[in-house]
CSV table of C-alpha atoms and ligand atoms in Angstrom, one decimal:
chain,number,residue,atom,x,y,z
A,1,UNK,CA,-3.4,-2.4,14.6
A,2,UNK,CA,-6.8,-1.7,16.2
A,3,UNK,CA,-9.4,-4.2,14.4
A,4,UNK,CA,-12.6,-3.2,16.1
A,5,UNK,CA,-15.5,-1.0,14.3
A,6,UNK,CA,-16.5,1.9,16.8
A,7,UNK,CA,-20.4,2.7,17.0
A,8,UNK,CA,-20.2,5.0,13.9
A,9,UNK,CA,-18.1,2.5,12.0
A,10,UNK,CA,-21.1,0.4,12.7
A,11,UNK,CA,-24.2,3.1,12.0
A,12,UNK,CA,-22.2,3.8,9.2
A,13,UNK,CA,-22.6,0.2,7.6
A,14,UNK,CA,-25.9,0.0,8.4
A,15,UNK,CA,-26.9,2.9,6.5
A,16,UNK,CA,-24.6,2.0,3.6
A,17,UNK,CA,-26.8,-1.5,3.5
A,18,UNK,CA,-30.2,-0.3,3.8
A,19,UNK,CA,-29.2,2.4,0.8
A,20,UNK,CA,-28.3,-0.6,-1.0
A,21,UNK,CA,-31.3,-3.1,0.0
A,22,UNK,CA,-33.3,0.4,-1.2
A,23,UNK,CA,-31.6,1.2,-4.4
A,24,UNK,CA,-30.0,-1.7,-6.5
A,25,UNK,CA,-32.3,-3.4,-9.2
A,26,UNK,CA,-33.0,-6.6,-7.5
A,27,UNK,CA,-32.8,-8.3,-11.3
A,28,UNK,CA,-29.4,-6.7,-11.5
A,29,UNK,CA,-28.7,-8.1,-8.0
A,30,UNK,CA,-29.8,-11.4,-8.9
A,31,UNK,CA,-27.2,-11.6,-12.1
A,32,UNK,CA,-24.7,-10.8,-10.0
A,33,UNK,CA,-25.3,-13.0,-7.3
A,34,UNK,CA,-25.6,-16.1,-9.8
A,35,UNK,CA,-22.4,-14.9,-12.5
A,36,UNK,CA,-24.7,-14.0,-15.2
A,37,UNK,CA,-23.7,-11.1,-17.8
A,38,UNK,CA,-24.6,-8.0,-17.0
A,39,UNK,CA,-25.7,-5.3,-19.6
A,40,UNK,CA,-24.3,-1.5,-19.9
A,41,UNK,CA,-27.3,-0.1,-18.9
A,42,UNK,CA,-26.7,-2.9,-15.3
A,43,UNK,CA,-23.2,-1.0,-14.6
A,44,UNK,CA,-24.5,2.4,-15.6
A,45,UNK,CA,-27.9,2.5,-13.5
A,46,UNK,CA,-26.3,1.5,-10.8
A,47,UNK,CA,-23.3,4.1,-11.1
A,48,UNK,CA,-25.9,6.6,-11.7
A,49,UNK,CA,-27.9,6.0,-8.6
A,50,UNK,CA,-24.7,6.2,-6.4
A,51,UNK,CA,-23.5,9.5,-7.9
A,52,UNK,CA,-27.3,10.8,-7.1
A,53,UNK,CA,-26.4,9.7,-3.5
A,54,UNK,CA,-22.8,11.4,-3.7
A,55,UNK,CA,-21.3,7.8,-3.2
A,56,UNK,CA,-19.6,7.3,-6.6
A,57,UNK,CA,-15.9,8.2,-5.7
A,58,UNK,CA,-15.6,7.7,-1.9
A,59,UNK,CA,-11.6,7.4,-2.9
A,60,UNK,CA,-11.5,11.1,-4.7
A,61,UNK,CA,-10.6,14.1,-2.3
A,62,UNK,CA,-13.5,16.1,-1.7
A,63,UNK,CA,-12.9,19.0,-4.3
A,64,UNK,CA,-13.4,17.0,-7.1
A,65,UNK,CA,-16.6,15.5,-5.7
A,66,UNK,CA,-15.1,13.1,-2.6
A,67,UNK,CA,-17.1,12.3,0.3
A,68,UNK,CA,-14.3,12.4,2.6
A,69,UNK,CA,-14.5,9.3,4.4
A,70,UNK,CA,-12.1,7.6,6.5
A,71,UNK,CA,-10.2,5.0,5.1
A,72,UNK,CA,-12.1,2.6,7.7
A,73,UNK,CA,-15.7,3.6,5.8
A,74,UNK,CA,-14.2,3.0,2.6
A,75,UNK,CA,-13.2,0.1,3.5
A,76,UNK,CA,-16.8,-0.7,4.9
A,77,UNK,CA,-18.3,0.5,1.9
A,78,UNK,CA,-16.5,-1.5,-0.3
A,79,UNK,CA,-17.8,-4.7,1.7
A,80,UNK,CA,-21.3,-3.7,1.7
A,81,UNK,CA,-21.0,-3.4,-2.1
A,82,UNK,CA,-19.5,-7.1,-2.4
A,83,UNK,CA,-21.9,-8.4,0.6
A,84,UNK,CA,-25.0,-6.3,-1.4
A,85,UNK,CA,-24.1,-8.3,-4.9
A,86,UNK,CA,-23.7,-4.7,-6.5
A,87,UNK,CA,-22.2,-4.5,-10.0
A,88,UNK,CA,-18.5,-3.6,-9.6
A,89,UNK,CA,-17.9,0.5,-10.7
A,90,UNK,CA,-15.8,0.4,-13.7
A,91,UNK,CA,-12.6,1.2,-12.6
A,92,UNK,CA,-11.1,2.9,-16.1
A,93,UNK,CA,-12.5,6.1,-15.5
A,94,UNK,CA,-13.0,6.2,-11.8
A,95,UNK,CA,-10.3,4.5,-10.5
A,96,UNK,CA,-7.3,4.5,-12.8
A,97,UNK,CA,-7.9,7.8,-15.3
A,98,UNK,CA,-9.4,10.1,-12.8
A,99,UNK,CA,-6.3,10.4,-10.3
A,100,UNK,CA,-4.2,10.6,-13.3
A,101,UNK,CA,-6.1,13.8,-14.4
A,102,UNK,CA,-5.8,15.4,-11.4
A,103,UNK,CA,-2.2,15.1,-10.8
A,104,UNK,CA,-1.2,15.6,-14.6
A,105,UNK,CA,-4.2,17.1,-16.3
A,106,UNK,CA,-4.4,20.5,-17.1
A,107,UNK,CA,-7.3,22.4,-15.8
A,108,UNK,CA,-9.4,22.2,-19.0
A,109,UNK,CA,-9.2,18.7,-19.0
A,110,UNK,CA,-10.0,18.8,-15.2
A,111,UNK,CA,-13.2,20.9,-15.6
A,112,UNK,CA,-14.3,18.6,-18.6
A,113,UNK,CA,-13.5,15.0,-17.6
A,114,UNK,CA,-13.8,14.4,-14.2
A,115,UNK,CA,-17.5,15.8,-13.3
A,116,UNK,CA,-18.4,13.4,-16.4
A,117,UNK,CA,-16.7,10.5,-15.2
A,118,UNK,CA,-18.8,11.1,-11.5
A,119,UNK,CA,-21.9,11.3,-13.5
A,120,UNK,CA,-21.2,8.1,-16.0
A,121,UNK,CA,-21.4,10.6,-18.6
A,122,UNK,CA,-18.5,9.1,-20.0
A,123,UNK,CA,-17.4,5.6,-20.4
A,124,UNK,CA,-14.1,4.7,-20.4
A,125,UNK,CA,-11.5,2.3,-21.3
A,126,UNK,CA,-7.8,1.7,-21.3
A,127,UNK,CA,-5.8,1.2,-23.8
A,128,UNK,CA,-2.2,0.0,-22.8
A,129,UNK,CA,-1.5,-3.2,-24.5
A,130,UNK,CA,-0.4,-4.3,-28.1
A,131,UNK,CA,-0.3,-7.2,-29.6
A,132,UNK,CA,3.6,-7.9,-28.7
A,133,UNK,CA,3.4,-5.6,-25.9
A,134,UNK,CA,1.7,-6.7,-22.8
A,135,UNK,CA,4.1,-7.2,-19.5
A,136,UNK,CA,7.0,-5.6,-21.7
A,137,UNK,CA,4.8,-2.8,-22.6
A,138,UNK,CA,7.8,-0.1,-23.2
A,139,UNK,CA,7.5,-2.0,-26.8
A,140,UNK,CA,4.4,-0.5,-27.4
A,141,UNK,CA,4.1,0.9,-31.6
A,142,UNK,CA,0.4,2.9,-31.8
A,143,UNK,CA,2.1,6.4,-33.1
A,144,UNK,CA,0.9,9.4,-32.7
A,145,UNK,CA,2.6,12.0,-35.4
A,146,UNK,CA,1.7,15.7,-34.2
A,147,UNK,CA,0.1,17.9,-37.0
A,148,UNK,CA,-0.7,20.8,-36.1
A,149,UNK,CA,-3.0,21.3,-33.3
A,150,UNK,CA,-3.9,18.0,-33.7
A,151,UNK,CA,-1.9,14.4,-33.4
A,152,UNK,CA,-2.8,11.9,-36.0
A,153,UNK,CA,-2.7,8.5,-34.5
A,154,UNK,CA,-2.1,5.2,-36.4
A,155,UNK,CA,-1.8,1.4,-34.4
A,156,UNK,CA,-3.9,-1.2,-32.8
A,157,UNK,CA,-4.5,-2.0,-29.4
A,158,UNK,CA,-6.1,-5.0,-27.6
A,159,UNK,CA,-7.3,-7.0,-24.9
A,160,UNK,CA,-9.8,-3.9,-24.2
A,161,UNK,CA,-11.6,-4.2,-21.7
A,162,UNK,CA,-15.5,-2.7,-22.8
A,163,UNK,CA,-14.3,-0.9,-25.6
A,164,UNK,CA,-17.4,-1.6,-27.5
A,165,UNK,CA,-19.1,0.6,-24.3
A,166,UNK,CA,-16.8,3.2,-24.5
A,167,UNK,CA,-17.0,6.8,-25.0
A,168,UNK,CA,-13.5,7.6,-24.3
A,169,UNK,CA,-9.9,5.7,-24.3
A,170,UNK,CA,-6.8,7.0,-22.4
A,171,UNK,CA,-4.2,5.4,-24.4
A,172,UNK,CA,-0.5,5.7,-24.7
A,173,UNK,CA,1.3,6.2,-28.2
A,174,UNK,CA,4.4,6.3,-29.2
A,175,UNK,CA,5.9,9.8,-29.9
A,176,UNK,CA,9.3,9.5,-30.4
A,177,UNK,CA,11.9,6.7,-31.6
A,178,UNK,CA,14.7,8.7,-30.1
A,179,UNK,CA,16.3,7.6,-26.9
A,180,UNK,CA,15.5,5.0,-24.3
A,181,UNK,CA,11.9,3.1,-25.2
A,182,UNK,CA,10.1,4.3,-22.2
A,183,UNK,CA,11.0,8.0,-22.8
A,184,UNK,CA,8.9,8.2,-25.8
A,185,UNK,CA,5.8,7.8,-24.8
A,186,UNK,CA,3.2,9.8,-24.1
A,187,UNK,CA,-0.4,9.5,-22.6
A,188,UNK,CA,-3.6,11.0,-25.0
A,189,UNK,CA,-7.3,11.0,-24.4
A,190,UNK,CA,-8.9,9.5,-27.3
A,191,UNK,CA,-12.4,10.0,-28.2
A,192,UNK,CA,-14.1,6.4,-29.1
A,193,UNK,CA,-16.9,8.1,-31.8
A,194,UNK,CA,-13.9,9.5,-33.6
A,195,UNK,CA,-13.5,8.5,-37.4
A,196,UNK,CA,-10.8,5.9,-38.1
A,197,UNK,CA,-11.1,4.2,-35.2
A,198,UNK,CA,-12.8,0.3,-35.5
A,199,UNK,CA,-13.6,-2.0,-32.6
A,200,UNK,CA,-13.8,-6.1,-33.2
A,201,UNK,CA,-14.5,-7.9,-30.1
A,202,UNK,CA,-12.3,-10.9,-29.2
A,203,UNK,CA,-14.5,-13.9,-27.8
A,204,UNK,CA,-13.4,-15.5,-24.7
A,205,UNK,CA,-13.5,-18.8,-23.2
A,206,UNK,CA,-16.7,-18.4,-21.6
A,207,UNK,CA,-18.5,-17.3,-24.8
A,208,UNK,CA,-18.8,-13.6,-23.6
A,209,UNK,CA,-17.3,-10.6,-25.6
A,210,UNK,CA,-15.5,-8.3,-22.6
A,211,UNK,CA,-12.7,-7.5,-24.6
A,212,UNK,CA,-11.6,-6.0,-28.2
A,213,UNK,CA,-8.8,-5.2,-30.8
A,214,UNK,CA,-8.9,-1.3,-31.3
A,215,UNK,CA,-7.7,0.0,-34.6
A,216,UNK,CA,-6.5,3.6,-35.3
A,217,UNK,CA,-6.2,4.5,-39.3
A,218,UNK,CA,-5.5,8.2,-39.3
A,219,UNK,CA,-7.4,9.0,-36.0
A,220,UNK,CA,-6.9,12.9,-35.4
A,221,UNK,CA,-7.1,13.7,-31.5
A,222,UNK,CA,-6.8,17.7,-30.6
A,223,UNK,CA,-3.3,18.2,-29.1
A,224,UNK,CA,-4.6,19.3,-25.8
A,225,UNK,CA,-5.7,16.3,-25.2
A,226,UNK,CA,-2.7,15.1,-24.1
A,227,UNK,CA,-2.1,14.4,-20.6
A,228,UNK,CA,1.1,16.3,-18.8
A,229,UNK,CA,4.4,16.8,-21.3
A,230,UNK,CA,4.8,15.0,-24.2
A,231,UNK,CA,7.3,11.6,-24.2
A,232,UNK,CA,6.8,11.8,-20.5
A,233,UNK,CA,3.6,9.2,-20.4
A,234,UNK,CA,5.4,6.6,-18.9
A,235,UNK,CA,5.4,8.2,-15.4
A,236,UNK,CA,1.4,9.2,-15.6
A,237,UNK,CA,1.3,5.4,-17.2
A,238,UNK,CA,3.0,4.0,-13.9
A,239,UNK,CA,1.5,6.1,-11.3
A,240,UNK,CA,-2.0,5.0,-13.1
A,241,UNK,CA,-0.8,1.5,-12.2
A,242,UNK,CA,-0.5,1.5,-8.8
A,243,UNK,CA,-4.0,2.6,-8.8
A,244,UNK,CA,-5.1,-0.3,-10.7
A,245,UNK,CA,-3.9,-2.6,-8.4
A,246,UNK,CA,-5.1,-1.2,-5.1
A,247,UNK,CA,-9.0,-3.2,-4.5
A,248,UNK,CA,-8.2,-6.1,-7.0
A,249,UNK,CA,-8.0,-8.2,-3.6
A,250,UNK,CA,-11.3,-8.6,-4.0
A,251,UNK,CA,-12.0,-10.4,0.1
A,252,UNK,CA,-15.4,-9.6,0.2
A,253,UNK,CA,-16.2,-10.9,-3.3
A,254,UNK,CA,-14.0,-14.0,-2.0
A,255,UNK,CA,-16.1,-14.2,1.7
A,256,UNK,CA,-19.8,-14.1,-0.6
A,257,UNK,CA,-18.6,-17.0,-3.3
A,258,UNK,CA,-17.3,-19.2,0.1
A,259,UNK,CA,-20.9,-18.5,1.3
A,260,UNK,CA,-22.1,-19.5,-1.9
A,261,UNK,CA,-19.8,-22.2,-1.8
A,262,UNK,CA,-21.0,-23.6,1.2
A,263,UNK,CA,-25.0,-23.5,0.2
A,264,UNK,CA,-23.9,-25.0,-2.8
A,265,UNK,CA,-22.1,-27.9,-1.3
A,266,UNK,CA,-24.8,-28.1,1.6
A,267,UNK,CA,-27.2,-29.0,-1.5
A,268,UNK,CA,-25.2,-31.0,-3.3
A,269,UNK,CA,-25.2,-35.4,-2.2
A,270,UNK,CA,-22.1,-37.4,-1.9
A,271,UNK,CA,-23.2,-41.3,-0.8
A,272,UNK,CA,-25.8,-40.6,2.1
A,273,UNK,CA,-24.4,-37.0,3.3
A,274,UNK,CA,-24.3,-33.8,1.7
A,275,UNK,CA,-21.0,-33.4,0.0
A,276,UNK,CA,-19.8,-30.7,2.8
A,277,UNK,CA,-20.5,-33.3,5.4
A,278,UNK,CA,-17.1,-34.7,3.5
A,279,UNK,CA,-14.1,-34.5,5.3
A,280,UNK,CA,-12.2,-33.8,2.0
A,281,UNK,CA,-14.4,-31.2,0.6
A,282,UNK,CA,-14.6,-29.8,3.9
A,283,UNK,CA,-10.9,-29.5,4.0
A,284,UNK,CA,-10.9,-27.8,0.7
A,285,UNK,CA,-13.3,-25.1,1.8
A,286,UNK,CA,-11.1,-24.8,5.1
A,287,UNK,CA,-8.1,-24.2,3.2
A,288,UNK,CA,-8.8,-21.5,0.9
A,289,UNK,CA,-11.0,-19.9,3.9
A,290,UNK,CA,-7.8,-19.6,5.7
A,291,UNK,CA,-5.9,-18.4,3.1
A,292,UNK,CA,-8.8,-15.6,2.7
A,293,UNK,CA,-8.4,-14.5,6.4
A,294,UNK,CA,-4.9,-14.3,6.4
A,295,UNK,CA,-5.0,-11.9,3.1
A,296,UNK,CA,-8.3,-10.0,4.7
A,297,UNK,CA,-5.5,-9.2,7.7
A,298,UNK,CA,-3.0,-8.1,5.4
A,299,UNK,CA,-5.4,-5.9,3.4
A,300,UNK,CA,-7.1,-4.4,6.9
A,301,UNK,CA,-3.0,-3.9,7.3
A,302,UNK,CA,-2.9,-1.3,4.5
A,303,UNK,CA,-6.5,0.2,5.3
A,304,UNK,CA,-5.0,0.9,8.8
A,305,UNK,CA,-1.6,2.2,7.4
A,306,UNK,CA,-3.6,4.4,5.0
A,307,UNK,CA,-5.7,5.5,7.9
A,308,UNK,CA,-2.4,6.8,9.8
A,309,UNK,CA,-0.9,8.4,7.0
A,310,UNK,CA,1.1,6.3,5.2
A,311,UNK,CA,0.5,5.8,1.1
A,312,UNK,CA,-0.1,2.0,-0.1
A,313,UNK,CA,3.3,0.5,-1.0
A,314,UNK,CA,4.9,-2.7,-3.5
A,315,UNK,CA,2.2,-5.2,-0.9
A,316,UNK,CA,-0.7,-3.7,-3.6
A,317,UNK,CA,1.6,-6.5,-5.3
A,318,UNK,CA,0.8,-9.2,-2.5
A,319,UNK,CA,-3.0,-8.5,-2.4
A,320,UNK,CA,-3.2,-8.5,-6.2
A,321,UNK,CA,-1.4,-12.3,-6.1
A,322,UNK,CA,-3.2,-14.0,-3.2
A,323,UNK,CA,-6.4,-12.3,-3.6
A,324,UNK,CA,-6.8,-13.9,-7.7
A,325,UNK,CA,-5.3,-17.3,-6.6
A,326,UNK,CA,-7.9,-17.2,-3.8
A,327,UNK,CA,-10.8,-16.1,-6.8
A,328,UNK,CA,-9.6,-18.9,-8.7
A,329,UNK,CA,-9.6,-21.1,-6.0
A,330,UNK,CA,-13.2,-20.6,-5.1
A,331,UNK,CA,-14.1,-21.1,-8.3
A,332,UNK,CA,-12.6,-24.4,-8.9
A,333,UNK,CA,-14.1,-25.7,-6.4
A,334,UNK,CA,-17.8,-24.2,-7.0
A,335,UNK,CA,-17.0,-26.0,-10.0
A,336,UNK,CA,-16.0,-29.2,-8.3
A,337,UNK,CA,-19.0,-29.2,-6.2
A,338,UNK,CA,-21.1,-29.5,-8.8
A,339,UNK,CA,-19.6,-32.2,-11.0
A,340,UNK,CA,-20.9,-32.7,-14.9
A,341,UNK,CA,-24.0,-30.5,-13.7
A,342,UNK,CA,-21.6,-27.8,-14.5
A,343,UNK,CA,-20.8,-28.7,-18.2
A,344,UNK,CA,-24.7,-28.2,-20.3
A,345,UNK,CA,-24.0,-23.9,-19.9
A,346,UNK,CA,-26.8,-22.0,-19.5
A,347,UNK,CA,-28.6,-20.0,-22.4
A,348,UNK,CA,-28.7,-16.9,-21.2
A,349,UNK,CA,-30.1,-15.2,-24.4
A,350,UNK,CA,-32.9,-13.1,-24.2
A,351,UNK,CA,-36.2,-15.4,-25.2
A,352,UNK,CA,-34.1,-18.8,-23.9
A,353,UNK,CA,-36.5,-20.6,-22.1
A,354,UNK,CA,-35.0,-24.2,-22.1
A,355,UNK,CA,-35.0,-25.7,-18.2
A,356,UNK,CA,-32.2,-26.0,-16.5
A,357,UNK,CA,-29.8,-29.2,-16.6
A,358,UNK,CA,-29.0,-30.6,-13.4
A,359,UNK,CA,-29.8,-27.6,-10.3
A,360,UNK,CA,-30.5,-24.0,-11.2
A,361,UNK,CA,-26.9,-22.8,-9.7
A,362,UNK,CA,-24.4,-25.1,-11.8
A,363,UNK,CA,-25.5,-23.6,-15.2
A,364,UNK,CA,-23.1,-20.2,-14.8
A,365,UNK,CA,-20.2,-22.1,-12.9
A,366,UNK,CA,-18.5,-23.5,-15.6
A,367,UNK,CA,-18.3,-19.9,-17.7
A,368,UNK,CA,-17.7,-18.3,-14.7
A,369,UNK,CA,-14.4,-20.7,-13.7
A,370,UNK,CA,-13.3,-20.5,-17.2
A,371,UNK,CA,-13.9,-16.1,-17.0
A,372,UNK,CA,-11.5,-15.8,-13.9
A,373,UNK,CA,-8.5,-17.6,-15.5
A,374,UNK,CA,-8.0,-13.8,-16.9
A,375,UNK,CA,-7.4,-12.3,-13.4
A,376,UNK,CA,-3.9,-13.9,-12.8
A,377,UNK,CA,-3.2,-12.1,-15.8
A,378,UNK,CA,-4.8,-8.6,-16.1
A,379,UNK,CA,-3.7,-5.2,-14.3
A,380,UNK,CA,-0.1,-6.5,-14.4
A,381,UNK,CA,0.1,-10.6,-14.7
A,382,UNK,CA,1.0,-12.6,-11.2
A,383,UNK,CA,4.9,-13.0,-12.4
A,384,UNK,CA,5.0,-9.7,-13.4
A,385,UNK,CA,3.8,-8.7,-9.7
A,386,UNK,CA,6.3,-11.5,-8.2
A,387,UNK,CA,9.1,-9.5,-9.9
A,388,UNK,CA,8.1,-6.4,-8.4
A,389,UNK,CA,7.7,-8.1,-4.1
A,390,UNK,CA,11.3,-9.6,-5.5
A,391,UNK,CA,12.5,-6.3,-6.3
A,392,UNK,CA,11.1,-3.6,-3.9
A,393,UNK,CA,10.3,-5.6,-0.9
A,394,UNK,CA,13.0,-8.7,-0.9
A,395,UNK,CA,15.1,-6.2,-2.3
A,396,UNK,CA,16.4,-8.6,-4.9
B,401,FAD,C1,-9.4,-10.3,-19.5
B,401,FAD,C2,-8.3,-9.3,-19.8
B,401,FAD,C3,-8.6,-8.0,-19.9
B,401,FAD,C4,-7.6,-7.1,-20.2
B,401,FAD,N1,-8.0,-5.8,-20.3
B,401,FAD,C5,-7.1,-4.8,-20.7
B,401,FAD,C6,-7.4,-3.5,-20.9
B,401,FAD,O1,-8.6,-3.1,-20.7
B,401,FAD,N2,-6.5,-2.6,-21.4
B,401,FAD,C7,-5.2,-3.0,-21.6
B,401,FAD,O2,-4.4,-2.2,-22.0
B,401,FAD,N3,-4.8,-4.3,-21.4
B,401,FAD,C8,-5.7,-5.2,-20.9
B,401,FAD,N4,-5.4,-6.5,-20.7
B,401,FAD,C9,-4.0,-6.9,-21.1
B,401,FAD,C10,-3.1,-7.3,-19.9
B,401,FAD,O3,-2.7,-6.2,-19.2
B,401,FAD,C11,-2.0,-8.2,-20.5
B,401,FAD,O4,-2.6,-9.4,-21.0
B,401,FAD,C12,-0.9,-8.5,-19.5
B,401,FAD,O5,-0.2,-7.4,-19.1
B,401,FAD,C13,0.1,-9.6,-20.0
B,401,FAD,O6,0.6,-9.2,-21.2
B,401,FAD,P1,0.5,-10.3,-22.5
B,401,FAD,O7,-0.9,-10.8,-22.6
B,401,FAD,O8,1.1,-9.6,-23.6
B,401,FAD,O9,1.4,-11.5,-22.0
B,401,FAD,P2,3.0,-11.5,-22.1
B,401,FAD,O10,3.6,-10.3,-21.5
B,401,FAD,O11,3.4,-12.0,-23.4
B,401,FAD,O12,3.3,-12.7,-21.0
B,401,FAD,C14,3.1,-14.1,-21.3
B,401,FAD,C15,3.5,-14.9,-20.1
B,401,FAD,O13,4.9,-14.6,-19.8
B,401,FAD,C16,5.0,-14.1,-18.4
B,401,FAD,N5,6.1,-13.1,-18.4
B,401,FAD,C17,6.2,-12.1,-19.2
B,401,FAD,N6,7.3,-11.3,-18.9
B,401,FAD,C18,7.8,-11.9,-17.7
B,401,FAD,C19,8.9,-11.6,-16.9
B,401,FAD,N7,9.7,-10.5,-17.1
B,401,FAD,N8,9.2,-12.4,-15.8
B,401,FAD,C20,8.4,-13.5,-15.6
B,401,FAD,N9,7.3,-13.8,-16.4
B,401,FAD,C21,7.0,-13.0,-17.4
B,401,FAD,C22,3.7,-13.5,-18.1
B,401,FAD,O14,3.4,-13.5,-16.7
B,401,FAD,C23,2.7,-14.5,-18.8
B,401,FAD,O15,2.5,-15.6,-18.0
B,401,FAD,C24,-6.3,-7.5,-20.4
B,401,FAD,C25,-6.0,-8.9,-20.3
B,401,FAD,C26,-7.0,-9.8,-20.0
B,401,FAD,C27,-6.6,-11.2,-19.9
């Protein structure tokens, strides 16, 4: 594997950052660099101003609106996002229902969907689980009864992620009660304003409201909005997966929270030193760098096998295990470094204007340790992936 960035790699990041440095909200930069909560209008702005640029899909071939990078420059670009403190791109429409589409859509859907998901026309969200039906999600009971030209569709769905943003679901129903559970499924695209459907959002840990229940009571969705065949869902369902797991890694978001790290325990005291003049702490920070380099090679491992050819396999499995642990990692110890300071949480309601307790960077850390306890579970929880290296790379 050839790890050096030839002179265009290099021109190519610095025009990436300067587009950046010119274009992102520096108040929307600043949330992200400190944890706050960012708004709709934070993610869509910023969506917005890539697709001006033609940068909104670097991962989509070019016929659908591409921009036909190498896998090197997407891999580049994807850094100078992290390094820049840009909002992530929701990945429900981009990432995970767009491919789908284009392999299984038919063309109307195509022509409708996809030049609206570029433009963050259309916000969307994914709705998989049940209550009951998470890692064994074949259990799944939302029904969809055809009627018609239409499919009336009755059931509940949670954990959804933005669904109070959303514009559009893809969601998958149950169709049939015949058979083998996985065989009747199928996969619809639901429009969010239609009537019967009710959105309560579930409060997390860290006091934010990400997620929802979604009810359907009679919620009629035109027929051709399904996706491919009907009861045949499960494969779209699965092939949307491995998509979902591909850029959880998250390294450079890992590589900007050691920096912060660092700052942060360069500023705090322990005795008469700072506390990363500790050996202990130091050794901390050590550890979970190393453990960030080592995944970093294995990732550049799948950007270079992409880059000769061959598709991502089961180690989107490995990057999606090592690269949370190492997120939760970092922000244990961000925590750590701050002791109680990181217990009085920070108002961040618009008016608050109470001062800090204890240093301007603690008052996010606590919400934002408590936050990433979710990403060991979402997109497919950590056993859940375990089973899968156990299966199709131990060959268990
Ligand atoms: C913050 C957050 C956002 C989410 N967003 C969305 C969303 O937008 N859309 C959506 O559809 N879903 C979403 N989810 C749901 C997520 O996909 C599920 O939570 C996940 O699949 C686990 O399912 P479960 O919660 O039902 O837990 P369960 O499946 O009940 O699992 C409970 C525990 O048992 C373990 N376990 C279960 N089965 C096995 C097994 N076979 N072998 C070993 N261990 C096992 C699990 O790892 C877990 O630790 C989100 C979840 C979170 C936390």
């Amino acid at each position: 594997m050839d790890l050096s960035y030839g002179p265009e790699d290099i021109a190519f990041r610095t025009t990436v950052r300067g587009f950046i440095a010119e274009t992102l909200a520096p108040a929307t930069r600043e949330k992200v660099k400190t944890g706050r909560h960012l708004d709709k209008h934070d993610y869509v702005d910023w969506q917005k101003a890539l697709y001006r640029k033609g940068w909104i899909a670097p991962q989509w071939p070019v016929e659908h609106g591409g921009t036909g990078w190498t896998a090197t420059q997407r891999h580049i670009f994807e850094e100078e996002l992290a390094y820049g403190f840009c909002p992530r791109l929701i990945p429900f429409g981009l990432k995970m229902v767009a491919p789908v589409i284009m392999k299984f859509g038919s063309q109307a859907q195509k022509d409708r969907y996809l030049p609206r998901i570029l433009s963050s026309e259309d916000w969307w969200c994914q709705g998989y689980s049940e209550p009951g039906s998470g890692s064994d999600l074949a259990s799944l009971q939302t029904k969809a009864v055809r009627d018609g030209d239409h499919y009336v569709v009755n059931g509940m769905k949670t954990w959804t992620t933005y669904a109070q943003h959303a514009d559009m679901m893809f969601c998958l129903v149950r169709t049939s009660s015949a058979g083998k559970r996985q065989e009747g499924i199928s996969f619809l695209l639901l429009d969010m304003h239609s009537p019967g459907i009710s959105v309560r959002p579930i409060q997390t840990i860290d006091g934010s409201a990400e997620i929802n229940e979604v009810r359907f009571d009679e919620v009629r969705v035109p027929a051709n909005n399904l996706v491919g065949e009907e009861n045949k869902g499960w494969t779209y369902a699965k092939y949307l997966l491995g998509h979902e797991r591909t850029g959880i890694a998250g390294v450079a978001h890992s590589k900007e929270q050691i920096k912060r790290l660092k700052a942060i325990a360069a500023a705090e005291r322990a005795g008469d030193r700072s506390l990363l003049e500790t050996p202990r702490f130091r050794d901390k920070i050590s550890s979970v760098e190393i453990d960030l380099m080592a995944l970093e090679m294995t990732e550049l491992r799948t950007v270079y096998a992409e880059s000769a050819g061959r598709a991502p396999g089961p180690e989107a499995s490995i990057l999606k295990i090592r690269g949370t642990e190492i997120q939760q990692a970092i922000t244990e110890l961000l925590f750590e470094a701050v002791g109680h300071y990181a217990f009085p949480v920070e108002d961040e309601r618009e008016g608050a204007n109470e001062p800090p307790i204890g240093p301007d960077y603690a008052g996010q850390l606590a919400p934002t340790y408590f936050n990433w306890r979710k990403s060991s579970i979402y997109g497919g929880s950590n056993e859940i992936q375990k089973n899968i290296i156990a299966k199709l790379v131990l060959g268990l």
